[in-house]
GROMACS .gro file of C-alpha atoms in nm:
model
  293
    1MET     CA    1 -13.416  -0.180   8.278
    2LYS     CA    2 -13.645  -0.412   8.080
    3GLY     CA    3 -13.522  -0.725   7.905
    4ILE     CA    4 -13.604  -0.877   7.567
    5ILE     CA    5 -13.511  -1.222   7.442
    6LEU     CA    6 -13.542  -1.244   7.065
    7ALA     CA    7 -13.602  -1.613   7.003
    8GLY     CA    8 -13.739  -1.578   6.654
    9GLY     CA    9 -13.655  -1.738   6.324
   10SER     CA   10 -13.744  -2.080   6.191
   11GLY     CA   11 -13.416  -2.251   6.278
   12THR     CA   12 -13.344  -2.345   5.917
   13ARG     CA   13 -12.972  -2.380   5.984
   14LEU     CA   14 -13.055  -2.657   6.233
   15LEU     CA   15 -13.288  -2.863   6.014
   16PRO     CA   16 -13.404  -3.136   6.053
   17LEU     CA   17 -13.367  -3.086   6.431
   18THR     CA   18 -13.615  -2.799   6.420
   19LEU     CA   19 -13.883  -2.966   6.209
   20SER     CA   20 -14.098  -3.032   6.515
   21THR     CA   21 -13.959  -2.807   6.786
   22SER     CA   22 -13.837  -2.455   6.850
   23LYS     CA   23 -13.463  -2.397   6.818
   24GLN     CA   24 -13.460  -2.242   7.165
   25LEU     CA   25 -13.591  -2.566   7.316
   26LEU     CA   26 -13.304  -2.774   7.180
   27PRO     CA   27 -13.067  -2.893   7.453
   28VAL     CA   28 -12.733  -2.732   7.516
   29TYR     CA   29 -12.595  -3.015   7.724
   30ASP     CA   30 -12.827  -3.032   8.029
   31LYS     CA   31 -13.079  -2.753   7.974
   32PRO     CA   32 -13.280  -2.589   7.696
   33MET     CA   33 -13.102  -2.330   7.486
   34ALA     CA   34 -13.346  -2.062   7.608
   35TYR     CA   35 -13.206  -2.088   7.962
   36TYR     CA   36 -12.880  -1.926   7.851
   37PRO     CA   37 -13.010  -1.589   7.725
   38LEU     CA   38 -13.254  -1.572   8.016
   39SER     CA   39 -12.964  -1.621   8.259
   40VAL     CA   40 -12.781  -1.325   8.103
   41LEU     CA   41 -13.071  -1.088   8.168
   42MET     CA   42 -13.111  -1.223   8.521
   43LEU     CA   43 -12.741  -1.169   8.595
   44ALA     CA   44 -12.787  -0.807   8.484
   45GLY     CA   45 -13.054  -0.772   8.753
   46ILE     CA   46 -13.342  -0.755   8.504
   47ARG     CA   47 -13.672  -0.904   8.618
   48GLU     CA   48 -13.925  -0.781   8.359
   49ILE     CA   49 -13.861  -0.980   8.044
   50LEU     CA   50 -14.038  -1.010   7.709
   51VAL     CA   51 -13.980  -1.325   7.504
   52ILE     CA   52 -14.038  -1.273   7.132
   53SER     CA   53 -14.071  -1.577   6.908
   54THR     CA   54 -14.265  -1.721   6.616
   55PRO     CA   55 -14.637  -1.794   6.657
   56GLY     CA   56 -14.561  -2.166   6.657
   57SER     CA   57 -14.290  -2.142   6.924
   58VAL     CA   58 -14.450  -1.903   7.175
   59PRO     CA   59 -14.674  -2.172   7.335
   60ALA     CA   60 -14.375  -2.400   7.398
   61LEU     CA   61 -14.167  -2.118   7.547
   62ARG     CA   62 -14.460  -2.017   7.765
   63ALA     CA   63 -14.483  -2.377   7.885
   64LEU     CA   64 -14.111  -2.362   7.969
   65PHE     CA   65 -14.101  -2.035   8.163
   66GLY     CA   66 -14.464  -1.957   8.244
   67ASP     CA   67 -14.508  -1.608   8.384
   68GLY     CA   68 -14.169  -1.631   8.555
   69ALA     CA   69 -14.314  -1.586   8.904
   70HIS     CA   70 -14.145  -1.904   9.031
   71LEU     CA   71 -13.811  -1.733   8.956
   72GLY     CA   72 -13.913  -1.394   9.091
   73LEU     CA   73 -13.954  -1.263   8.736
   74ASP     CA   74 -14.230  -1.112   8.525
   75VAL     CA   75 -14.213  -1.289   8.189
   76SER     CA   76 -14.444  -1.200   7.900
   77TYR     CA   77 -14.456  -1.310   7.537
   78ALA     CA   78 -14.504  -1.160   7.191
   79GLU     CA   79 -14.505  -1.296   6.838
   80GLN     CA   80 -14.288  -1.209   6.542
   81ALA     CA   81 -14.486  -1.354   6.254
   82GLU     CA   82 -14.191  -1.350   6.015
   83PRO     CA   83 -13.822  -1.257   6.036
   84ARG     CA   84 -13.801  -0.879   6.010
   85GLY     CA   85 -13.458  -0.818   6.159
   86ILE     CA   86 -13.323  -0.787   6.511
   87ALA     CA   87 -13.425  -0.422   6.547
   88ASP     CA   88 -13.788  -0.522   6.489
   89ALA     CA   89 -13.782  -0.647   6.848
   90PHE     CA   90 -13.800  -0.286   6.968
   91LEU     CA   91 -14.113  -0.218   6.767
   92ILE     CA   92 -14.277  -0.537   6.891
   93GLY     CA   93 -14.162  -0.462   7.245
   94ALA     CA   94 -14.233  -0.086   7.247
   95ALA     CA   95 -14.512  -0.116   7.505
   96HIS     CA   96 -14.294  -0.344   7.718
   97ILE     CA   97 -14.008  -0.094   7.725
   98THR     CA   98 -14.235   0.205   7.806
   99GLY     CA   99 -13.964   0.465   7.854
  100SER     CA  100 -13.712   0.239   8.028
  101ASP     CA  101 -13.361   0.136   7.939
  102SER     CA  102 -13.362  -0.204   7.773
  103ALA     CA  103 -13.138  -0.504   7.713
  104LEU     CA  104 -13.180  -0.727   7.410
  105VAL     CA  105 -13.021  -1.072   7.388
  106LEU     CA  106 -13.048  -1.318   7.101
  107GLY     CA  107 -13.200  -1.653   7.186
  108ASP     CA  108 -12.914  -1.865   7.050
  109ASN     CA  109 -12.625  -1.673   7.209
  110ILE     CA  110 -12.437  -1.819   7.505
  111PHE     CA  111 -12.215  -1.609   7.732
  112HIS     CA  112 -12.002  -1.722   8.023
  113GLY     CA  113 -11.717  -1.582   8.227
  114ALA     CA  114 -11.606  -1.507   8.581
  115GLY     CA  115 -11.752  -1.180   8.703
  116PHE     CA  116 -11.992  -1.155   8.409
  117GLY     CA  117 -12.281  -1.049   8.632
  118ASN     CA  118 -12.078  -0.767   8.785
  119LEU     CA  119 -11.972  -0.651   8.438
  120LEU     CA  120 -12.332  -0.649   8.316
  121ARG     CA  121 -12.457  -0.453   8.615
  122LYS     CA  122 -12.172  -0.200   8.589
  123THR     CA  123 -12.245  -0.150   8.218
  124ARG     CA  124 -12.613  -0.105   8.299
  125GLU     CA  125 -12.540   0.158   8.564
  126GLU     CA  126 -12.309   0.354   8.333
  127LEU     CA  127 -12.533   0.330   8.026
  128ASP     CA  128 -12.552   0.650   7.822
  129GLY     CA  129 -12.710   0.573   7.489
  130CYS     CA  130 -12.596   0.238   7.355
  131ALA     CA  131 -12.366  -0.028   7.502
  132LEU     CA  132 -12.246  -0.314   7.284
  133PHE     CA  133 -12.047  -0.618   7.390
  134GLY     CA  134 -11.750  -0.711   7.175
  135TYR     CA  135 -11.558  -1.036   7.156
  136PRO     CA  136 -11.216  -1.085   6.990
  137VAL     CA  137 -11.232  -1.328   6.695
  138SER     CA  138 -10.973  -1.474   6.459
  139ASP     CA  139 -11.196  -1.444   6.150
  140PRO     CA  140 -11.345  -1.092   6.167
  141GLU     CA  141 -11.460  -1.101   5.805
  142ARG     CA  142 -11.749  -1.327   5.920
  143TYR     CA  143 -11.893  -1.080   6.174
  144GLY     CA  144 -12.011  -0.730   6.240
  145ILE     CA  145 -11.692  -0.565   6.363
  146ALA     CA  146 -11.666  -0.277   6.611
  147GLU     CA  147 -11.367  -0.042   6.596
  148VAL     CA  148 -11.315   0.129   6.930
  149ASP     CA  149 -11.069   0.372   7.085
  150GLU     CA  150 -10.874   0.309   7.404
  151THR     CA  151 -11.167   0.422   7.621
  152GLY     CA  152 -11.418   0.186   7.460
  153ARG     CA  153 -11.591   0.456   7.256
  154LEU     CA  154 -11.726   0.316   6.932
  155LEU     CA  155 -11.554   0.458   6.623
  156SER     CA  156 -11.708   0.249   6.345
  157ILE     CA  157 -11.909  -0.063   6.268
  158GLU     CA  158 -11.853  -0.275   5.959
  159GLU     CA  159 -12.061  -0.576   5.856
  160LYS     CA  160 -11.843  -0.867   5.741
  161PRO     CA  161 -11.563  -0.638   5.617
  162GLU     CA  162 -11.329  -0.764   5.346
  163LYS     CA  163 -11.041  -0.577   5.508
  164PRO     CA  164 -11.125  -0.554   5.880
  165ARG     CA  165 -10.981  -0.264   6.075
  166ALA     CA  166 -11.033  -0.451   6.401
  167ALA     CA  167 -11.114  -0.800   6.528
  168ASN     CA  168 -11.380  -0.715   6.787
  169ALA     CA  169 -11.703  -0.891   6.685
  170VAL     CA  170 -12.033  -0.743   6.801
  171THR     CA  171 -12.213  -1.013   7.000
  172GLY     CA  172 -12.587  -1.071   7.031
  173LEU     CA  173 -12.624  -0.866   7.350
  174TYR     CA  174 -12.719  -0.498   7.342
  175PHE     CA  175 -12.808  -0.232   7.603
  176TYR     CA  176 -12.998   0.084   7.502
  177ASP     CA  177 -13.157   0.389   7.654
  178PRO     CA  178 -13.532   0.454   7.602
  179ASP     CA  179 -13.467   0.631   7.270
  180VAL     CA  180 -13.407   0.298   7.098
  181VAL     CA  181 -13.775   0.257   7.008
  182GLU     CA  182 -13.781   0.583   6.813
  183VAL     CA  183 -13.442   0.507   6.660
  184ALA     CA  184 -13.570   0.169   6.539
  185ARG     CA  185 -13.881   0.332   6.397
  186GLY     CA  186 -13.667   0.576   6.203
  187ILE     CA  187 -13.439   0.331   6.021
  188ARG     CA  188 -13.517   0.207   5.673
  189PRO     CA  189 -13.559  -0.164   5.600
  190SER     CA  190 -13.275  -0.337   5.420
  191ALA     CA  191 -13.305  -0.489   5.073
  192ARG     CA  192 -13.432  -0.803   5.248
  193GLY     CA  193 -13.704  -0.601   5.418
  194GLU     CA  194 -13.543  -0.630   5.761
  195LEU     CA  195 -13.465  -0.371   6.026
  196GLU     CA  196 -13.094  -0.416   6.087
  197ILE     CA  197 -12.956  -0.374   6.437
  198THR     CA  198 -12.636  -0.235   6.285
  199ASP     CA  199 -12.835   0.064   6.157
  200VAL     CA  200 -12.964   0.126   6.510
  201ASN     CA  201 -12.609   0.110   6.643
  202ARG     CA  202 -12.485   0.346   6.372
  203ALA     CA  203 -12.752   0.599   6.471
  204TYR     CA  204 -12.614   0.599   6.826
  205LEU     CA  205 -12.261   0.612   6.686
  206ALA     CA  206 -12.350   0.922   6.482
  207ALA     CA  207 -12.481   1.084   6.799
  208GLY     CA  208 -12.158   1.001   6.984
  209ARG     CA  209 -12.346   0.785   7.235
  210ALA     CA  210 -12.221   0.434   7.166
  211ARG     CA  211 -11.964   0.238   7.365
  212VAL     CA  212 -11.830  -0.115   7.354
  213THR     CA  213 -11.745  -0.340   7.645
  214THR     CA  214 -11.495  -0.600   7.527
  215LEU     CA  215 -11.532  -0.949   7.669
  216GLY     CA  216 -11.168  -1.043   7.684
  217ARG     CA  217 -10.962  -1.321   7.835
  218GLY     CA  218 -11.166  -1.553   8.054
  219PHE     CA  219 -11.496  -1.496   7.872
  220THR     CA  220 -11.669  -1.724   7.625
  221TRP     CA  221 -11.924  -1.628   7.361
  222LEU     CA  222 -12.092  -1.896   7.152
  223ASP     CA  223 -12.363  -1.886   6.887
  224ALA     CA  224 -12.551  -2.217   6.897
  225GLY     CA  225 -12.732  -2.162   6.569
  226THR     CA  226 -12.572  -2.440   6.361
  227HIS     CA  227 -12.523  -2.814   6.412
  228GLN     CA  228 -12.150  -2.768   6.469
  229SER     CA  229 -12.180  -2.472   6.706
  230LEU     CA  230 -12.465  -2.640   6.898
  231LEU     CA  231 -12.245  -2.944   6.956
  232GLU     CA  232 -11.948  -2.727   7.053
  233ALA     CA  233 -12.160  -2.532   7.299
  234SER     CA  234 -12.283  -2.854   7.460
  235GLN     CA  235 -11.929  -2.987   7.488
  236TYR     CA  236 -11.808  -2.661   7.641
  237VAL     CA  237 -12.083  -2.664   7.905
  238GLN     CA  238 -12.029  -3.034   7.977
  239VAL     CA  239 -11.654  -2.996   8.032
  240LEU     CA  240 -11.694  -2.683   8.245
  241GLU     CA  241 -11.965  -2.827   8.466
  242ASN     CA  242 -11.792  -3.162   8.517
  243ARG     CA  243 -11.456  -3.003   8.601
  244GLN     CA  244 -11.577  -2.721   8.823
  245GLY     CA  245 -11.888  -2.874   8.976
  246VAL     CA  246 -12.103  -2.572   8.884
  247ARG     CA  247 -12.398  -2.535   8.649
  248VAL     CA  248 -12.377  -2.279   8.370
  249ALA     CA  249 -12.700  -2.078   8.327
  250CYS     CA  250 -12.877  -2.249   8.617
  251ILE     CA  251 -13.167  -2.002   8.634
  252GLU     CA  252 -13.290  -2.127   8.971
  253GLU     CA  253 -12.948  -2.071   9.130
  254ILE     CA  254 -12.918  -1.727   8.971
  255ALA     CA  255 -13.265  -1.631   9.096
  256LEU     CA  256 -13.157  -1.734   9.446
  257ARG     CA  257 -12.819  -1.558   9.443
  258MET     CA  258 -12.975  -1.242   9.298
  259GLY     CA  259 -13.230  -1.237   9.581
  260PHE     CA  260 -13.528  -1.293   9.351
  261ILE     CA  261 -13.639  -1.604   9.544
  262SER     CA  262 -13.570  -1.754   9.887
  263PRO     CA  263 -13.368  -2.071   9.960
  264GLU     CA  264 -13.693  -2.249  10.042
  265GLU     CA  265 -13.845  -2.152   9.708
  266CYS     CA  266 -13.529  -2.256   9.525
  267TYR     CA  267 -13.521  -2.591   9.704
  268ALA     CA  268 -13.881  -2.656   9.606
  269LEU     CA  269 -13.794  -2.592   9.239
  270GLY     CA  270 -13.510  -2.843   9.261
  271ARG     CA  271 -13.735  -3.094   9.434
  272LYS     CA  272 -13.961  -3.099   9.128
  273MET     CA  273 -13.661  -3.223   8.927
  274GLU     CA  274 -13.504  -3.440   9.198
  275LYS     CA  275 -13.459  -3.744   8.971
  276SER     CA  276 -13.213  -3.548   8.756
  277ALA     CA  277 -12.860  -3.437   8.839
  278TYR     CA  278 -12.971  -3.081   8.761
  279GLY     CA  279 -13.248  -3.099   9.019
  280HIS     CA  280 -13.012  -3.237   9.282
  281TYR     CA  281 -12.772  -2.950   9.214
  282VAL     CA  282 -13.047  -2.690   9.262
  283MET     CA  283 -13.147  -2.854   9.592
  284GLU     CA  284 -12.787  -2.864   9.714
  285VAL     CA  285 -12.729  -2.497   9.630
  286ALA     CA  286 -13.050  -2.397   9.803
  287ARG     CA  287 -12.960  -2.600  10.111
  288ALA     CA  288 -12.606  -2.458  10.129
  289ILE     CA  289 -12.718  -2.095  10.096
  290GLY     CA  290 -13.008  -2.153  10.333
  291ASP     CA  291 -12.771  -2.292  10.597
  292ARG     CA  292 -12.555  -1.978  10.573
  293SER     CA  293 -12.844  -1.734  10.601
   0.00000   0.00000   0.00000
């Protein structure tokens, strides 16, 4: 499976914070926002990842992640010159996907929960068409809503329904089979000239090949795309890390635990940041796992 992070857009909802920097480089407590979607793909066992962003933001993201080799990844980059919808990522990333299953995650979405990695890998193994990830919300009229049966089979999708038939919001994480590129090519742009991901999902729904995995009790999904939600995301991560003594979306630790890098390589990454609490944490994790191996 190949991964795509769609880190596009101009961050207008976060102005003036984004006047001089990419939205995905803004801090969510102790790390850049872009660490969070990358961690999701890594937890799913995905190592070949394409980062799509605006021409002005690609250089900064490349400076952040490089080619990914230090994390045992293969990270490449592509530009989306102007917002053309989420599904446009599959046209930009067609050569990257090259007949493989793919996972797309939005650059401002944050996911966390016990056993999340196992859930992602199980969903990946059982993928047959399209797999969406739903999250129960109290205000479904603000979201794209997935109606599912008791087995998780998708029955309908409604965008910001006035009278919702369900309360399961479709999050910014999507798994697809290789057909997604042709499906994306076949949908018509919306009135805004964008390729809507909902139309891609409806095509899989019409074919009877769309399922939804609901992230229920114990999971958190946050969209850090506004000032309020960015602050809330930072506060959530701060409280969790301080209470539990773990680091959410610590990509060096994930790379180590997934077997992408060795304890020695992980320790060296932490050593480069040893004057920060984050760097000390990476070194401690590497030392503890190295001692057990």
